GROMACS .gro file of C-alpha atoms in nm:
model
  108
    1UNK     CA    1   0.000   0.000   0.000
    2UNK     CA    2   0.127   0.347  -0.085
    3UNK     CA    3   0.032   0.693   0.033
    4UNK     CA    4   0.127   1.032  -0.106
    5UNK     CA    5  -0.039   1.324   0.070
    6UNK     CA    6  -0.416   1.272   0.065
    7UNK     CA    7  -0.402   0.991  -0.195
    8UNK     CA    8  -0.398   0.621  -0.100
    9UNK     CA    9  -0.287   0.370  -0.366
   10UNK     CA   10  -0.363   0.008  -0.284
   11UNK     CA   11  -0.262  -0.291  -0.499
   12UNK     CA   12  -0.551  -0.499  -0.636
   13UNK     CA   13  -0.513  -0.859  -0.749
   14UNK     CA   14  -0.586  -0.902  -1.121
   15UNK     CA   15  -0.862  -1.152  -1.035
   16UNK     CA   16  -1.037  -0.890  -0.817
   17UNK     CA   17  -1.052  -0.624  -1.091
   18UNK     CA   18  -1.412  -0.598  -1.220
   19UNK     CA   19  -1.450  -0.695  -1.586
   20UNK     CA   20  -1.614  -0.357  -1.657
   21UNK     CA   21  -1.293  -0.180  -1.548
   22UNK     CA   22  -1.086  -0.365  -1.806
   23UNK     CA   23  -1.302  -0.230  -2.090
   24UNK     CA   24  -1.412   0.103  -1.938
   25UNK     CA   25  -1.335   0.436  -2.100
   26UNK     CA   26  -1.025   0.573  -1.937
   27UNK     CA   27  -0.997   0.914  -1.776
   28UNK     CA   28  -0.834   1.172  -2.004
   29UNK     CA   29  -0.475   1.281  -1.948
   30UNK     CA   30  -0.400   1.641  -1.858
   31UNK     CA   31  -0.231   1.894  -2.089
   32UNK     CA   32   0.109   1.756  -1.980
   33UNK     CA   33   0.011   1.398  -2.074
   34UNK     CA   34  -0.020   1.275  -1.714
   35UNK     CA   35  -0.285   1.060  -1.548
   36UNK     CA   36  -0.398   1.288  -1.265
   37UNK     CA   37  -0.497   1.100  -0.949
   38UNK     CA   38  -0.575   1.417  -0.752
   39UNK     CA   39  -0.544   1.784  -0.838
   40UNK     CA   40  -0.472   2.046  -0.570
   41UNK     CA   41  -0.755   2.297  -0.588
   42UNK     CA   42  -0.551   2.570  -0.418
   43UNK     CA   43  -0.194   2.504  -0.540
   44UNK     CA   44  -0.261   2.351  -0.882
   45UNK     CA   45  -0.013   2.075  -0.794
   46UNK     CA   46  -0.113   1.720  -0.886
   47UNK     CA   47  -0.057   1.363  -0.774
   48UNK     CA   48   0.001   1.212  -1.117
   49UNK     CA   49   0.140   0.923  -1.322
   50UNK     CA   50   0.355   1.059  -1.608
   51UNK     CA   51   0.410   0.731  -1.795
   52UNK     CA   52   0.205   0.455  -1.956
   53UNK     CA   53  -0.110   0.334  -1.787
   54UNK     CA   54  -0.488   0.362  -1.767
   55UNK     CA   55  -0.707   0.530  -1.508
   56UNK     CA   56  -1.077   0.438  -1.491
   57UNK     CA   57  -1.340   0.575  -1.255
   58UNK     CA   58  -1.548   0.334  -1.047
   59UNK     CA   59  -1.913   0.411  -0.979
   60UNK     CA   60  -1.992   0.565  -0.642
   61UNK     CA   61  -2.036   0.898  -0.470
   62UNK     CA   62  -1.661   0.955  -0.429
   63UNK     CA   63  -1.558   0.800  -0.760
   64UNK     CA   64  -1.263   0.590  -0.653
   65UNK     CA   65  -1.034   0.508  -0.942
   66UNK     CA   66  -0.873   0.191  -1.069
   67UNK     CA   67  -0.524   0.238  -1.212
   68UNK     CA   68  -0.358  -0.011  -1.447
   69UNK     CA   69   0.019   0.010  -1.487
   70UNK     CA   70   0.122  -0.255  -1.742
   71UNK     CA   71   0.491  -0.161  -1.714
   72UNK     CA   72   0.499  -0.019  -1.363
   73UNK     CA   73   0.528   0.353  -1.306
   74UNK     CA   74   0.570   0.623  -1.047
   75UNK     CA   75   0.351   0.874  -0.870
   76UNK     CA   76   0.488   1.227  -0.880
   77UNK     CA   77   0.392   1.550  -0.703
   78UNK     CA   78   0.565   1.885  -0.682
   79UNK     CA   79   0.592   1.871  -0.301
   80UNK     CA   80   0.655   1.499  -0.241
   81UNK     CA   81   0.922   1.248  -0.336
   82UNK     CA   82   0.824   1.022  -0.629
   83UNK     CA   83   0.688   0.679  -0.538
   84UNK     CA   84   0.776   0.387  -0.769
   85UNK     CA   85   0.492   0.141  -0.833
   86UNK     CA   86   0.537  -0.214  -0.967
   87UNK     CA   87   0.328  -0.320  -1.266
   88UNK     CA   88  -0.028  -0.421  -1.186
   89UNK     CA   89  -0.367  -0.283  -1.084
   90UNK     CA   90  -0.431  -0.035  -0.802
   91UNK     CA   91  -0.730   0.126  -0.632
   92UNK     CA   92  -0.679   0.500  -0.586
   93UNK     CA   93  -0.873   0.656  -0.300
   94UNK     CA   94  -0.880   1.022  -0.199
   95UNK     CA   95  -0.882   1.102   0.171
   96UNK     CA   96  -1.226   1.204   0.296
   97UNK     CA   97  -1.338   1.398   0.597
   98UNK     CA   98  -1.660   1.374   0.791
   99UNK     CA   99  -1.895   1.667   0.815
  100UNK     CA  100  -2.211   1.626   1.020
  101UNK     CA  101  -2.439   1.415   0.803
  102UNK     CA  102  -2.199   1.385   0.508
  103UNK     CA  103  -1.847   1.317   0.383
  104UNK     CA  104  -1.637   1.521   0.145
  105UNK     CA  105  -1.306   1.480  -0.035
  106UNK     CA  106  -1.023   1.661   0.144
  107UNK     CA  107  -0.928   1.977  -0.046
  108UNK     CA  108  -0.560   2.046  -0.103
   0.00000   0.00000   0.00000
């Protein structure tokens, strides 16, 4: 399991990846060609994957992502050290905070 700031990246066994994720439309890359896992609303910094891979959104109120890295990769951010990731599938979850009666994604 890996953590960079408010992003948690957990390995997922290939057999546990839903079939719909393997054929789902992937999230678009940003203008720099990166897969953005989380964008800082205040700073504009991003937790991102600069290399090959696919990012697909899972259904749900917080839209967790599934990340496929067929060759491995690394998570980069302007204020954190890069984190190398072995090839495989990962669930990407943003940190949430509780507000009375609801949850929200933590803002950067």
